[in-house]
Amino acid sequence: METISFEEFLRRLPKAELHCHLVGAIPAETAWEIATRNGVELPASGPESLYDFGQFYEFIERYMQVAEAMRTREDFAQAAYAALRAGHLAGNVRYREMFFNPTDHYRGGVAYPDLVDGLLDGIRQAEQDFGVRCRLIPSINRMESPAVAVDMVRDVLRWRRDEVIGIGLDAAEPSGPPENFAEAYRLAEDAGLHRTAHVCEDYAGLDGGPPANALTALDLLHCDRLDHGYNLLADPAALARCRDAAVPFTVCEPGSNEARLPKRRESIRAMIDAGLPVSLHSDDPAMHGADPGDVYVGAVTALGLDVDGAIDLCLAAVDAAWLDDTERRELRSAFRQEIAGLRDRLA
Ligand code: HPA
Ligand code: ZN
């Protein structure tokens, strides 16, 4: 039997990705091809430099430019398929709940039904070809107004699809505190959708996302999961409330070459030590140049986790997924079986 290294073991661990944005996961060549086909000029000389940017706000700008360049149902099918194929090849992603931002795409003129049905076309093809399953989380761009967010949720409900299982909230946290979106979240909750939100993100210190945002997301938006959460560590009382609520946090590596990496990993370690249910994800793997395999190798090594620690982290994502009891049991058992096979081959 061929043996594998610990690094290879981490790359091949089956993964459930709960924090991954469609646009951030489109390989640059695919994004470039879509924009070119639509006659949209992107601010780069080619796919090699499309994802070159500096700080967070430059990233968000590029993200929105790529989103706007997507125009047709076929574009969305191609993008979803390419994003899932990349996760399959680079990190054995077996299940994904993928964010997409409808209002960023509306800027290019596409209507919600074309957008969502295109994504579903790509998802179904990827499931056939790679066995990966994917559900969708339409996400509010918090730089938009509360009214725009409400209209977005209305679109989601008007063209309801089984694979659309919850809503999210992302982009620049200082521009849109969670309380702005109470009405949008209430509509989603009343319709039986799950709710998560990016909170306490660390890109601009506590000005990025203050700890209070986590509590607002729980108490006002009734979130059943939260994304990021690092700045929560600055407020022990808020941290204790989240721990007592046992709300799962999806944490991410901020890309391979960033100066923020050591601090981010320190925060993730502290969140685990504080007893928060934490799972690890790739966020924007193509745009940040760190695929799900890289993320596991980087974080697990930096956190000093052993084989059992890595497996626990991997299964924590299954626990936090928006699956029903039967689906969760099945996914957990499939993961356990695959992990046992990998473990036997560890050198
Ligand atoms: N934070 C905020 N907005 C985003 C992110 C993120 O990590 N990724 C894509 N949009
Ligand atoms: Zn994110």
Tab-separated table of N, CA and C in Angstrom, residues 1-5 12 340-347:
chain	number	residue	atom	x	y	z
A	1	MET	N	0.844	-1.210	0.000
A	1	MET	CA	0.000	0.000	0.000
A	1	MET	C	0.878	1.260	0.000
A	2	GLU	N	0.575	2.146	-0.886
A	2	GLU	CA	1.320	3.407	-0.980
A	2	GLU	C	1.123	4.227	0.298
A	3	THR	N	2.214	4.690	0.886
A	3	THR	CA	2.073	5.505	2.103
A	3	THR	C	1.983	6.983	1.719
A	4	ILE	N	1.419	7.768	2.631
A	4	ILE	CA	1.312	9.215	2.382
A	4	ILE	C	1.879	9.980	3.576
A	5	SER	N	2.375	11.176	3.305
A	5	SER	CA	2.905	12.044	4.360
A	5	SER	C	1.741	12.695	5.112
A	12	ARG	N	-5.715	15.434	1.495
A	12	ARG	CA	-6.717	14.460	1.044
A	12	ARG	C	-7.859	14.241	2.025
A	340	ALA	N	-10.487	6.815	7.752
A	340	ALA	CA	-9.843	5.578	8.245
A	340	ALA	C	-8.911	5.006	7.182
A	341	GLY	N	-9.356	5.043	5.926
A	341	GLY	CA	-8.520	4.556	4.830
A	341	GLY	C	-7.249	5.374	4.687
A	342	LEU	N	-7.381	6.695	4.832
A	342	LEU	CA	-6.211	7.563	4.720
A	342	LEU	C	-5.254	7.326	5.886
A	343	ARG	N	-5.827	7.149	7.067
A	343	ARG	CA	-5.028	6.977	8.274
A	343	ARG	C	-4.144	5.730	8.189
A	344	ASP	N	-4.720	4.686	7.607
A	344	ASP	CA	-3.966	3.435	7.441
A	344	ASP	C	-2.728	3.623	6.556
A	345	ARG	N	-2.784	4.644	5.709
A	345	ARG	CA	-1.677	4.826	4.760
A	345	ARG	C	-0.658	5.856	5.229
A	346	LEU	N	-0.930	6.464	6.411
A	346	LEU	CA	-0.020	7.495	6.914
A	346	LEU	C	1.365	6.897	7.183
A	347	ALA	N	2.392	7.560	6.676
A	347	ALA	CA	3.765	7.048	6.867
A	347	ALA	C	4.172	7.208	8.337
